[in-house]
Coordinates of C-alpha atoms (C1' of nucleotides) in Angstrom, one line a residue:
Chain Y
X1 CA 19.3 -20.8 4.3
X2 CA 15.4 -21.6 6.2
X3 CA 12.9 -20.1 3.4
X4 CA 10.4 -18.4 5.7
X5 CA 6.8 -18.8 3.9
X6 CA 4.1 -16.6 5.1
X7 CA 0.0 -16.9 4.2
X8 CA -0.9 -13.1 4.9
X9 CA 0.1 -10.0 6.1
X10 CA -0.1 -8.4 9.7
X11 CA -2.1 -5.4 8.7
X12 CA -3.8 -7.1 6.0
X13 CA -5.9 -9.3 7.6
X14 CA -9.5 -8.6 8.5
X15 CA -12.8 -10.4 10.2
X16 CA -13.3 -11.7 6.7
X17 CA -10.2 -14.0 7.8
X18 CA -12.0 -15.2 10.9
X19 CA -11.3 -19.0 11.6
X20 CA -8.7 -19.5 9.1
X21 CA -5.4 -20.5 9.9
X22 CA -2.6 -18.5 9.0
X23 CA 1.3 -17.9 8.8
X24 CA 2.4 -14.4 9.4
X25 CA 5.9 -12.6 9.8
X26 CA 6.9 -9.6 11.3
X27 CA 8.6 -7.2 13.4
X28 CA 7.8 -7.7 17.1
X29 CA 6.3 -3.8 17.9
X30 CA 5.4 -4.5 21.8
X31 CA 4.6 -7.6 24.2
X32 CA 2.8 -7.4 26.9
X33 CA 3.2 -10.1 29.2
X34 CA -0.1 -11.1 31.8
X35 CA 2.2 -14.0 32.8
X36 CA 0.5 -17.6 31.4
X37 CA -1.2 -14.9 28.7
X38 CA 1.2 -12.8 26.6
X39 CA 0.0 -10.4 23.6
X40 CA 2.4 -9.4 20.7
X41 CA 1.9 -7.2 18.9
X42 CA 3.5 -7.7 15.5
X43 CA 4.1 -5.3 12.3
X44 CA 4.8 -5.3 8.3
X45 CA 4.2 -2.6 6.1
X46 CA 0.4 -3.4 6.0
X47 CA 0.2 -2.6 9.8
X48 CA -0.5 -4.2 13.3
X49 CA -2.0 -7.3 14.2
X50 CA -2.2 -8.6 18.0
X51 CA -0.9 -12.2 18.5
X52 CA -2.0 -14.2 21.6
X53 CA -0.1 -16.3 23.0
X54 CA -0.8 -19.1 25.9
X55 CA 2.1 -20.0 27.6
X56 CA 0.7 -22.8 29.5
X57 CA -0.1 -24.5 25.8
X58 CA 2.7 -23.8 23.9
X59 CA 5.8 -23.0 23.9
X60 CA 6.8 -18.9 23.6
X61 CA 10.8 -18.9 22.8
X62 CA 12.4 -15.2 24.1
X63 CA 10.9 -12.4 22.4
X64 CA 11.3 -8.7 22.5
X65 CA 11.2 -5.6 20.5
X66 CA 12.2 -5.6 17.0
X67 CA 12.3 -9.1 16.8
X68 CA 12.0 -11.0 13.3
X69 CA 9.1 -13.9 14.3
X70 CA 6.8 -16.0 12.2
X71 CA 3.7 -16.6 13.3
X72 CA 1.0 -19.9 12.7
X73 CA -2.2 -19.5 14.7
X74 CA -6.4 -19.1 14.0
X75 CA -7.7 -15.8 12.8
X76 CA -9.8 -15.2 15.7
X77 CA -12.3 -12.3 16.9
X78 CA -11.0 -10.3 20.0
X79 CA -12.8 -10.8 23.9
X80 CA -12.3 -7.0 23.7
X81 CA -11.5 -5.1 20.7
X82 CA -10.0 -2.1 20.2
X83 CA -11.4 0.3 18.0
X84 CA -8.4 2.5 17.5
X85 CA -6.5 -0.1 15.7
X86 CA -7.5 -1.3 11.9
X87 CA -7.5 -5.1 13.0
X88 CA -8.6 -4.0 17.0
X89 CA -11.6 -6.7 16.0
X90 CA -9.0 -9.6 15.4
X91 CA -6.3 -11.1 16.9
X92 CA -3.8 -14.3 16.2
X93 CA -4.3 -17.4 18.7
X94 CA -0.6 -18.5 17.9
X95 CA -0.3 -22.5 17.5
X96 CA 3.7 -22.1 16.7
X97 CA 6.4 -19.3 16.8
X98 CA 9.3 -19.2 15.6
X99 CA 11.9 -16.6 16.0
X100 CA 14.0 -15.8 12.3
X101 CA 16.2 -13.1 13.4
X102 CA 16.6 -11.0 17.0
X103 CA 17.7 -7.5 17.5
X104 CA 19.3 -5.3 19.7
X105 CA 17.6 -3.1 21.6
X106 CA 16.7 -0.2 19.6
X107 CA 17.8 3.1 20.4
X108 CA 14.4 4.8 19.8
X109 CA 11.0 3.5 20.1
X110 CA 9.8 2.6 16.7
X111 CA 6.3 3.5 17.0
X112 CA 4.2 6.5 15.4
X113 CA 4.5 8.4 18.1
X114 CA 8.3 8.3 18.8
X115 CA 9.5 10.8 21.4
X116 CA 13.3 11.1 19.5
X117 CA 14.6 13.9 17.9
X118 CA 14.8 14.6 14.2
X119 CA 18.8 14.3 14.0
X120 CA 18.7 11.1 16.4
X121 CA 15.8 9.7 13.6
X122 CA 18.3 10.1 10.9
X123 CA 21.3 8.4 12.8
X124 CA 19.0 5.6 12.9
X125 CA 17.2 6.2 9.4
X126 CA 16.9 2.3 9.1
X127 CA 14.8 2.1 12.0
X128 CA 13.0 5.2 11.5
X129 CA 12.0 4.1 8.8
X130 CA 10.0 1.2 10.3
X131 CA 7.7 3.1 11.6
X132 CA 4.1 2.7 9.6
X133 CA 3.8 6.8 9.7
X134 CA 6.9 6.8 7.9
X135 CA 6.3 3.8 5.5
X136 CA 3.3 5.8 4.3
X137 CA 4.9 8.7 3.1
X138 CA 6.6 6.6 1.0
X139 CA 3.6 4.3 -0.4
X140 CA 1.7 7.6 -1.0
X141 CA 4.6 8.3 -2.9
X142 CA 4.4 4.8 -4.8
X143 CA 1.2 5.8 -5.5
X144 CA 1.5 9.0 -7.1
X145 CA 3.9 8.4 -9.3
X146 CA 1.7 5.5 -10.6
X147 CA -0.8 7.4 -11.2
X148 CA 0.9 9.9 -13.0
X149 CA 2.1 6.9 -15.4
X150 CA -1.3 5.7 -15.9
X151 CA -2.6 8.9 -16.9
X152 CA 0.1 10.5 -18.9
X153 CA 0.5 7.5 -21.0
X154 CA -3.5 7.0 -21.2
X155 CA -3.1 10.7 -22.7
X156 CA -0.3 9.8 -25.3
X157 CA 2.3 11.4 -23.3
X158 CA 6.0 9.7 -24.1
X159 CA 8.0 9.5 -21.1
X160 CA 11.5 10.4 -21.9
X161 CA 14.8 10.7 -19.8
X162 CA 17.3 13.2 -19.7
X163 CA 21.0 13.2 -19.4
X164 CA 22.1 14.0 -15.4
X165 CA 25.1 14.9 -16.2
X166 CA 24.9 18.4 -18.5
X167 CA 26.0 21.7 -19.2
X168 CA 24.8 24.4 -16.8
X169 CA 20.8 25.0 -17.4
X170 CA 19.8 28.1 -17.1
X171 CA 17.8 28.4 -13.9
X172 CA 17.8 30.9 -11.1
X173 CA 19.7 28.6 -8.9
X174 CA 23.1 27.3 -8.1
X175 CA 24.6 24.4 -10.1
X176 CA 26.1 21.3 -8.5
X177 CA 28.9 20.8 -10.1
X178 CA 30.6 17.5 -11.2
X179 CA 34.4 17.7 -12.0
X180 CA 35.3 15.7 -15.1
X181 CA 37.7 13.3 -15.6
X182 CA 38.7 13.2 -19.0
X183 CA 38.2 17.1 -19.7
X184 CA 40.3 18.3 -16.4
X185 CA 39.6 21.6 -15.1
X186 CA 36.0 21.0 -16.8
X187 CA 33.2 20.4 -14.7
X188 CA 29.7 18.6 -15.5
X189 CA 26.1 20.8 -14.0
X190 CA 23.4 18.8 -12.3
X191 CA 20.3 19.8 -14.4
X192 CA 18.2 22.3 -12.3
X193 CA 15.2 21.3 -14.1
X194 CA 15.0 19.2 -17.7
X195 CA 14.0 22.7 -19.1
X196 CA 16.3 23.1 -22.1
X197 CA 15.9 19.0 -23.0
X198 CA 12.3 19.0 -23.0
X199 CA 11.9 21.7 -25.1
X200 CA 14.6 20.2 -27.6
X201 CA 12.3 17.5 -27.7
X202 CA 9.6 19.4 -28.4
X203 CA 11.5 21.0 -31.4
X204 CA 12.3 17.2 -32.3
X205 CA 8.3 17.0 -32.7
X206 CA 8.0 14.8 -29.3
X207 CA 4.8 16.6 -28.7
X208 CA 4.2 15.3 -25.7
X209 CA 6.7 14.7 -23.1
X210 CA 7.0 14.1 -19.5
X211 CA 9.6 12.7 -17.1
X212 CA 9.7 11.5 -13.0
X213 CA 12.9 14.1 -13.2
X214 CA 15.2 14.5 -10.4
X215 CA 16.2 17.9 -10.3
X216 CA 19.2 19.5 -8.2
X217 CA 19.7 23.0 -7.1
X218 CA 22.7 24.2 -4.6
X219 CA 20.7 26.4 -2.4
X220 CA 20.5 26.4 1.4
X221 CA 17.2 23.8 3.1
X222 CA 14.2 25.0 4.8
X223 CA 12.0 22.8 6.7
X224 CA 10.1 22.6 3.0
X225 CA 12.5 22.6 0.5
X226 CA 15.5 20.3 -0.3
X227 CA 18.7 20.8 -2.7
X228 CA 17.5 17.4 -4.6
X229 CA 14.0 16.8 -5.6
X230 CA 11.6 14.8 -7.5
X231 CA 9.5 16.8 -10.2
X232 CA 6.9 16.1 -12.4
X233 CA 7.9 17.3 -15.3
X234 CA 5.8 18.0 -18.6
X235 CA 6.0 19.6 -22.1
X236 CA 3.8 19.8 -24.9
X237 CA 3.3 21.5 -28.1
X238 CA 0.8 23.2 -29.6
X239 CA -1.8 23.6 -26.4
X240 CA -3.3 26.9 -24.7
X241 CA -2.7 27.7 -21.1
X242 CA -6.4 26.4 -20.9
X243 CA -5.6 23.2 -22.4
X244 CA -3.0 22.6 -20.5
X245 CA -4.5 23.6 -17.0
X246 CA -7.0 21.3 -18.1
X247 CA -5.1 18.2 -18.9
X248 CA -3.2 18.9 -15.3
X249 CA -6.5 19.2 -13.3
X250 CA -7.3 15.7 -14.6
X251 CA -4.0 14.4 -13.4
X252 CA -4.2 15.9 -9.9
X253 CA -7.8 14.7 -10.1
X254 CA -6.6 11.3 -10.4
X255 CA -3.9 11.4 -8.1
X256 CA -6.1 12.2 -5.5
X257 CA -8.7 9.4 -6.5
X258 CA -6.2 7.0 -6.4
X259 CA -4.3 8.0 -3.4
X260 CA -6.8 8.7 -0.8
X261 CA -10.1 8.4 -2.1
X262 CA -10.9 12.1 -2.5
X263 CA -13.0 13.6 -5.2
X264 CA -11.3 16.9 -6.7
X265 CA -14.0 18.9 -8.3
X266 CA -12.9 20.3 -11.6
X267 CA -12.6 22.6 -13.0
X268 CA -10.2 24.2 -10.3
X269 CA -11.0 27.9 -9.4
X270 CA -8.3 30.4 -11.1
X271 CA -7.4 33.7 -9.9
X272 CA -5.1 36.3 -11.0
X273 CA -1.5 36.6 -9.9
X274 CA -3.0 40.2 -8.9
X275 CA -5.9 39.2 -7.3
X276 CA -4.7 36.6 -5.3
X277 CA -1.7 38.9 -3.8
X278 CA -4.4 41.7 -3.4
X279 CA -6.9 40.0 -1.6
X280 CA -4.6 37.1 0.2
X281 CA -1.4 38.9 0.2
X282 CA 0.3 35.8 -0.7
X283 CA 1.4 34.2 -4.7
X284 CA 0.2 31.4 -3.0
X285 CA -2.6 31.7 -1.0
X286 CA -4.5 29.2 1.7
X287 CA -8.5 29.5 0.8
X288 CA -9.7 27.7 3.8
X289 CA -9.9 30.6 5.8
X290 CA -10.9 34.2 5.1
X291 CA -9.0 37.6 6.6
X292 CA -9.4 39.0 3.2
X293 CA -7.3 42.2 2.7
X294 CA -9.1 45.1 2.6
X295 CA -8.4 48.8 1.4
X296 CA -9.7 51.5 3.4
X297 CA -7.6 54.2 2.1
X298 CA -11.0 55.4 0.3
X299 CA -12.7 56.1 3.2
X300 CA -9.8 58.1 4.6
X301 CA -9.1 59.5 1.7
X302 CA -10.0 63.6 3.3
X303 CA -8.2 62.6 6.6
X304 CA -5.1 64.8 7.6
X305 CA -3.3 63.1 9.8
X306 CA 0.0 62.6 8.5
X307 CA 0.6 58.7 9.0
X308 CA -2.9 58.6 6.7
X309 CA -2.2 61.1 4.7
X310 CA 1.2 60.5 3.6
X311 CA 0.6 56.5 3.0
X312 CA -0.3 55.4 -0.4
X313 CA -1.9 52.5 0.6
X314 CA -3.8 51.5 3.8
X315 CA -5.1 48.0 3.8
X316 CA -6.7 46.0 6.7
X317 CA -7.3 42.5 7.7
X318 CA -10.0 41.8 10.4
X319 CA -9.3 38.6 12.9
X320 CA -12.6 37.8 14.7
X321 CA -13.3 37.7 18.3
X322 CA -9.8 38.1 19.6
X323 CA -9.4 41.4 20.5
X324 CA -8.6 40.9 23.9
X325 CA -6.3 38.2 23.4
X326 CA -4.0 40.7 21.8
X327 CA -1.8 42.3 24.1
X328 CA 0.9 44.7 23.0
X329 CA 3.1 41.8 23.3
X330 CA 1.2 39.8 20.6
X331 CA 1.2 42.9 18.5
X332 CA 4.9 43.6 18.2
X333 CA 5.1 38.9 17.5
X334 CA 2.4 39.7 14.7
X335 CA 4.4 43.3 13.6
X336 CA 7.5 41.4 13.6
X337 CA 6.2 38.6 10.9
X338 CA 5.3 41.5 8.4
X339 CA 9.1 43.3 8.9
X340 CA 10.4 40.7 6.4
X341 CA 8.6 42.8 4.2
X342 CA 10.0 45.7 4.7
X343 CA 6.5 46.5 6.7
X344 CA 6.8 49.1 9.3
X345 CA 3.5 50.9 10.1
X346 CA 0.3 49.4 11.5
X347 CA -2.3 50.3 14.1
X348 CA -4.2 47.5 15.9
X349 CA -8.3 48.6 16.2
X350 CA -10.0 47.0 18.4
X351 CA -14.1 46.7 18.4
X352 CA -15.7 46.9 21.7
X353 CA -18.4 47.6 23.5
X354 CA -19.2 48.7 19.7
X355 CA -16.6 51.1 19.3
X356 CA -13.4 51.1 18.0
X357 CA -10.2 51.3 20.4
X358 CA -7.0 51.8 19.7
X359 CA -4.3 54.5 19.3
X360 CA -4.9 55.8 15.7
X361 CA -9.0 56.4 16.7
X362 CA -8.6 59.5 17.7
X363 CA -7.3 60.8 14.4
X364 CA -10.4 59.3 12.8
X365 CA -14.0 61.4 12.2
X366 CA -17.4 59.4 13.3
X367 CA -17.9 58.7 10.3
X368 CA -14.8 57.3 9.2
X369 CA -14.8 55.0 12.1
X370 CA -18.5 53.7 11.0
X371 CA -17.8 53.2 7.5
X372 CA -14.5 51.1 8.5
X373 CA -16.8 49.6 11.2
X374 CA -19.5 48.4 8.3
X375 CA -16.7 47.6 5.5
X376 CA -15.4 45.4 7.8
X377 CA -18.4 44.1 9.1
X378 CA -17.2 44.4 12.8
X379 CA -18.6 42.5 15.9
X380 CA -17.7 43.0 19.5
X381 CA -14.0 41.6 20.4
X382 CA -13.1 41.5 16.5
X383 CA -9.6 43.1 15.6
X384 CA -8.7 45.2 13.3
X385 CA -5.1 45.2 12.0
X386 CA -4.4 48.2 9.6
X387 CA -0.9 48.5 7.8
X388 CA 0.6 51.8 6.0
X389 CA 2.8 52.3 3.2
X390 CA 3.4 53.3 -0.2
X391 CA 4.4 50.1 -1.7
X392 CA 1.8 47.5 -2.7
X393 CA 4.3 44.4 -2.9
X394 CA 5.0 45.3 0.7
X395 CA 1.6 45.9 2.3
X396 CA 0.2 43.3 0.5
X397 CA 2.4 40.2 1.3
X398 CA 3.3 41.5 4.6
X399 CA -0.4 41.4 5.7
X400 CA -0.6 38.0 4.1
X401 CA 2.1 36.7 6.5
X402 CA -0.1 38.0 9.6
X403 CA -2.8 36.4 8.0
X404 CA -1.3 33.3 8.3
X405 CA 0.2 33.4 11.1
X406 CA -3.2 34.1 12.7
X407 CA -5.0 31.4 11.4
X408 CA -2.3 29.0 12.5
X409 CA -2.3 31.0 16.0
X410 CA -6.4 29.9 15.9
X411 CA -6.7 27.0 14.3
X412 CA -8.7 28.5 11.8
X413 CA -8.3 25.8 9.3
X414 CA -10.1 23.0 9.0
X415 CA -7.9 19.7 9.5
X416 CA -7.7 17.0 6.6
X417 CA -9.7 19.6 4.3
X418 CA -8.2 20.5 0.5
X419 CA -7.9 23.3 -1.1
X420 CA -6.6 23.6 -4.4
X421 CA -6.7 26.4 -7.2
X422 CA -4.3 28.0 -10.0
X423 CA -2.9 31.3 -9.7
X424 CA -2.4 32.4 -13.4
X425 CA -0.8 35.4 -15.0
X426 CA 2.2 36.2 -12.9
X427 CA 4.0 39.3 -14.1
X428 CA 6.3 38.7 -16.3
X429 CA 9.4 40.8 -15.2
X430 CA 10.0 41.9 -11.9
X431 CA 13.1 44.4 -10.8
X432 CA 15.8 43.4 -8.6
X433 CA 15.8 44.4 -4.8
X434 CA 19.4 45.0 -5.1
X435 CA 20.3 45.8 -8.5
X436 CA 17.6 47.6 -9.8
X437 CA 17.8 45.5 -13.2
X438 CA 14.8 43.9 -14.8
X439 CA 14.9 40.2 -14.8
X440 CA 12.1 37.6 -15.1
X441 CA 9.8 36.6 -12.7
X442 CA 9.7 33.3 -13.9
X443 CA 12.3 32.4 -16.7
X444 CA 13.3 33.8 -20.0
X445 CA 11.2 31.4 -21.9
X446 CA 7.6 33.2 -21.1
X447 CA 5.5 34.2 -23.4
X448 CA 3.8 37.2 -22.7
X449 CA -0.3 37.5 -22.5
X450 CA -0.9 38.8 -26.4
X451 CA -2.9 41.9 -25.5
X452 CA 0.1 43.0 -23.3
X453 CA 3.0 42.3 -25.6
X454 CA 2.6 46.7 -27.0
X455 CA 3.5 47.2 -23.7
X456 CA 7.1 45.3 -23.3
X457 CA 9.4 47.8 -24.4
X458 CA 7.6 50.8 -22.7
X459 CA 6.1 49.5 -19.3
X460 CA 8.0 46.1 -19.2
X461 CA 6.3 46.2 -15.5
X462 CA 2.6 45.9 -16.5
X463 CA 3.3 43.0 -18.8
X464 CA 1.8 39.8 -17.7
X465 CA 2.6 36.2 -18.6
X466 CA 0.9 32.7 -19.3
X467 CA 2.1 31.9 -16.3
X468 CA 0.0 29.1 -13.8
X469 CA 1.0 27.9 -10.3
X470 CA -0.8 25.1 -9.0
X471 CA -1.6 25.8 -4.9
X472 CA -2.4 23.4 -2.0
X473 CA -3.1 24.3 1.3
X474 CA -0.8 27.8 0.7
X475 CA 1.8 25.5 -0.9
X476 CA 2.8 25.7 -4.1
X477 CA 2.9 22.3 -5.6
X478 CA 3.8 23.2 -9.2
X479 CA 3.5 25.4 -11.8
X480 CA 4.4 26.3 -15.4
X481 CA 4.2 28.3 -18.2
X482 CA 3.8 29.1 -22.2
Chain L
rG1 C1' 26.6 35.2 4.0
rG2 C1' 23.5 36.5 8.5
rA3 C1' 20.2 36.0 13.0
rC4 C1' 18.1 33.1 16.8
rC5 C1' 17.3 28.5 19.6
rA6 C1' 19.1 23.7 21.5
rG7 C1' 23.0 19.8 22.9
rU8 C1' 22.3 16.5 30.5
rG9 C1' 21.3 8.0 31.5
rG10 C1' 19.1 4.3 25.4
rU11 C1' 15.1 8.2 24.3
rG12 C1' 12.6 12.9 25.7
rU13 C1' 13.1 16.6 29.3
rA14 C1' 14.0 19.4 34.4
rG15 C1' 17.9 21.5 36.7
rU16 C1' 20.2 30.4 37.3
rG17 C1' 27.5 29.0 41.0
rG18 C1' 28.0 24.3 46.2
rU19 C1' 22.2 18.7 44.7
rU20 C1' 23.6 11.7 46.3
rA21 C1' 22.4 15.5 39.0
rA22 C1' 15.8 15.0 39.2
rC23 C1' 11.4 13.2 36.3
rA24 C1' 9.1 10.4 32.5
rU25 C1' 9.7 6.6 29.2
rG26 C1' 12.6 2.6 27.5
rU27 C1' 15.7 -1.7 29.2
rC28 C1' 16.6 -5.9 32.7
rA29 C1' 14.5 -9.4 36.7
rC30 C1' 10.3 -11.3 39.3
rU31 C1' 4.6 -11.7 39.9
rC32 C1' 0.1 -11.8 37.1
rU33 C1' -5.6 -15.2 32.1
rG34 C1' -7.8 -10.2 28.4
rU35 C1' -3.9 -6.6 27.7
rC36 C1' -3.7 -3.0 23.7
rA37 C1' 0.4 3.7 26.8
rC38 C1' -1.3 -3.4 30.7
rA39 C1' -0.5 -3.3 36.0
rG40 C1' 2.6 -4.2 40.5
rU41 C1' 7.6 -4.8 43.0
rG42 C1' 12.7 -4.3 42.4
rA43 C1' 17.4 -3.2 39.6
rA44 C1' 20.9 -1.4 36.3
rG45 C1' 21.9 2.8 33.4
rA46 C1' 25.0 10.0 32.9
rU47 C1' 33.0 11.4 33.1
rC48 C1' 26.0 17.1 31.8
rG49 C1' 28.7 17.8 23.0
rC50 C1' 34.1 19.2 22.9
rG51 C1' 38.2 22.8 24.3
rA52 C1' 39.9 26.8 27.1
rG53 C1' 38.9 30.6 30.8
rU54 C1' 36.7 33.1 35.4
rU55 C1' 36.0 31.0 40.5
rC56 C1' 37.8 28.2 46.7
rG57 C1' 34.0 25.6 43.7
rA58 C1' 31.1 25.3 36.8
rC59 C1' 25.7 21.1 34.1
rU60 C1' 25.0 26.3 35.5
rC61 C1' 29.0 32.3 33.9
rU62 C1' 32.5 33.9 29.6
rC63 C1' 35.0 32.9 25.0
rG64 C1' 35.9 29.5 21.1
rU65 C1' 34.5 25.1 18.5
rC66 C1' 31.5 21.1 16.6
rU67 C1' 26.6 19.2 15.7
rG68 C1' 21.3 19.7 15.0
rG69 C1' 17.0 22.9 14.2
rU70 C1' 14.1 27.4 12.7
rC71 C1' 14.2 31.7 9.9
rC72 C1' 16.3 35.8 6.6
rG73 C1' 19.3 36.1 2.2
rC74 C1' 19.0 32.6 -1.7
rC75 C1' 15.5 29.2 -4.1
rA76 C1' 12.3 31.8 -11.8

RNA sequence: GGACCAGUGGUGUAGUGGUUAACAUGUCACUCUGUCACAGUGAAGAUCGCGAGUUCGACUCUCGUCUGGUCCGCCA
């Protein structure tokens, strides 16, 4: 067996290399052949370098795509870069080439910008996963969870690990199950979450705990969300929900520093569980873009028409200048996105020529329509979308969905931009859709806020929690609780 | 458990009852000294996911089935 040795890698090198001579390997990402001039350009998980090669001086053995070839040549600086490319100043002038392994053809084009399907990627995962846009994921990864080590254990945290194969843990998913050999008919659970362990430790005067944890739950994907997953997973004793926010801000702080260079700014904004679904319409809502909802059931509060009357609660979002880019087509794409709600009414108001159009106007007093037209703060072509009903839960997330769903529609959020924050203090029970029976919102283990806990046994409903989700971007990335 | 969408050369798509099954890209061959989505010329490559049915005739219509995707339920 040939060792191959190499000097540097592809993507590594730089103009600071300039002149030297060097031995690289990699995988042969395209050729372009000028006849007596041929450029490859070759790959390893650092990146892209071009190689020249002059056929008239030496010899260029068959090379195509995928291609295992090492590489000696002269670090040199490009007739014509190209700035899109990392090393677009460099390229290799190749004294020798030899080829250590060739390929078949592939079946799709490993490149960033492959045109294949998602279930022909994962046929070929082992070539997918050449690609450098895919490699990243996975250094970004690498990274993450190296920082988390770094800071965890730079805060006296013990990193423990938990038994995989358990008794059910109470979670509000599906167990995978494990059949058991020696106990037949018995059947191991695939820990949801290291929930009951960590707090065992914490009872075993651990203190401070945490765990990479692979966690399993037998529930159906989304595009979002798999059946087996990697958390982070903490406990401590003794700390407040501020302490503990605080300690987590400085890990995500880091993360971030680490990972890509960005500066968190701490502390992280908080806002109410109540707040956040009131004015976002959304547990976890995206920050980078306004739409705020807005309650104009005050101002109608003499109105007589039944639809106003009759409605508990009338809330509005306002989407700027795009008032006559909503036909009645759009309308029923935007009304069907709040039916998962359970959201039925809503009129569209339109603002022009500084008035409002639209087919509840007509119920609404001059004055009405200027106070909605100031508590909006209206300009010409801005829409008004205004939903009725007498549930909050409803009108409120409902609304959030549109609001989303707009933004996305108009690019109304700024691309490669963060947004991070806590929502805090989720209820602590919530009651069934189906059954009617009170369960908890989060788990059984919350501890209620101490100024609500008179309130559990009479209006379990209006008791709230220490209870903190950690948002990005509308995602939520985490959370926990006392 | 449910709803919807999609399966056509290697890849990505077009094709609304009769086509030589089209286009792009990739591949192969040849030409080419500055390409980086190289360019030019030429070539090969598809029993249209599978099964049944309707029809003189099905890639196209119907039913079933398999696979993939998105969403609802579910996921504290």
């Amino acid at each position: 067996m040939e060792n191959f040795k190499r000097t540097h890698y592809c993507g590594a090198l730089s103009l600071n290399n300039l002149g030297e001579c060097v031995t690289i390997i990699g995988w042969v990402s395209k050729k372009r052949n000028l006849g007596s001039l041929v450029f490859i350009d070759l790959r390893d998980r650092y990146g892209i370098i071009q190689v020249l090669v002059k056929t008239d001086e030496i010899n260029l053995p068959d090379v195509r795509n995928e291609y295992i070839l090492q590489v000696e040549g002269i670090v040199s600086k490009k007739e014509v870069p190209n700035p899109t490319l990392k090393t677009g100043d460099i390229e290799i002038i190749a004294s020798k080439i030899t080829v250590i392994n060739t390929a078949e053809n592939p079946p799709i084009i490993v490149a960033d910008d492959t045109d294949a399907n998602v279930d022909t990627r994962l046929k070929y995962r082992y070539l997918d996963l050449r690609r450098l846009c895919m490699q990243k994921n996975f250094i970004i990864r690498s990274k993450i969870v190296k920082a988390v080590h770094e800071y965890l254990d730079a805060n006296d945290f013990i990193e423990i690990e938990t038994p995989i194969l358990t008794l059910s843990t109470p979670e509000g998913a599906r167990d995978y199950l494990v059949p058991s050999r020696i106990r037949k008919g018995s059947f191991y659970a695939l820990p949801q979450s290291p929930q009951l362990f960590k707090q065992l430790l914490m009872v075993s005067g651990f203190e401070r705990y945490y765990q990479v944890a692979r966690c399993f739950r037998d529930e159906d994907l989304r595009a979002d969300r798999q059946p087996d997953f990697t958390q982070i997973d903490i406990e401590t004793s003794f700390l407040s929900q501020d302490e503990i926010l605080t300690l987590t801000e400085g890990l995500i702080q880091k993360i971030y520093k680490d990972v890509i260079n960005y500066d968190v700014e701490l502390p992280l904004r908080r806002i109410s569980y109540d707040d956040a679904v009131n004015i976002y319409g959304s547990d976890k809502p995206d920050t980078r873009f306004d739409m705020k909802l807005v309650s104009i059931k005050d101002i109608l509060s003499d109105n007589q028409n039944d639809l106003i009357k009759n409605n508990k609660y009338i809330k509005c979002i306002k989407a700027e200048n795009i008032a006559s880019d909503t036909s009645r087509k759009v309308q029923d794409e935007y009304n069907l996105t709040a039916s998962k709600f359970n959201m039925k009414s809503f009129a569209y108001l339109k603002y022009v020529n500084s008035k409002l159009e639209g087919s509840i106007v007509k119920f609404l007093s001059e004055l009405e329509q200027q106070q909605i037209i100031a508590l909006a703060n209206l300009h010409e072509n801005d829409l008004l979308i205004v939903a009725f009903s007498n549930n909050l839960k409803n009108i409120n997330f409902g609304l959030g969905a549109m609001r989303t769903l707009i933004a996305k529609k108009y690019n109304l959020i700024k691309p490669n931009t963060y947004d991070i924050l806590w929502v805090v203090n989720f209820p602590l029970f919530e009651r069934s859709e189906e059954t009617g029976e009170i369960s908890p919102c989060h788990h059984p283990f919350t501890r209620p806020l101490d100024e609500d806990l008179p309130k559990s046994e009479t209006k379990p409903y209006e008791v709230y929690s220490y209870t903190y989700d950690i948002v990005m971007n509308g995602y939520e990335a985490g959370g926990g609780s006392l």
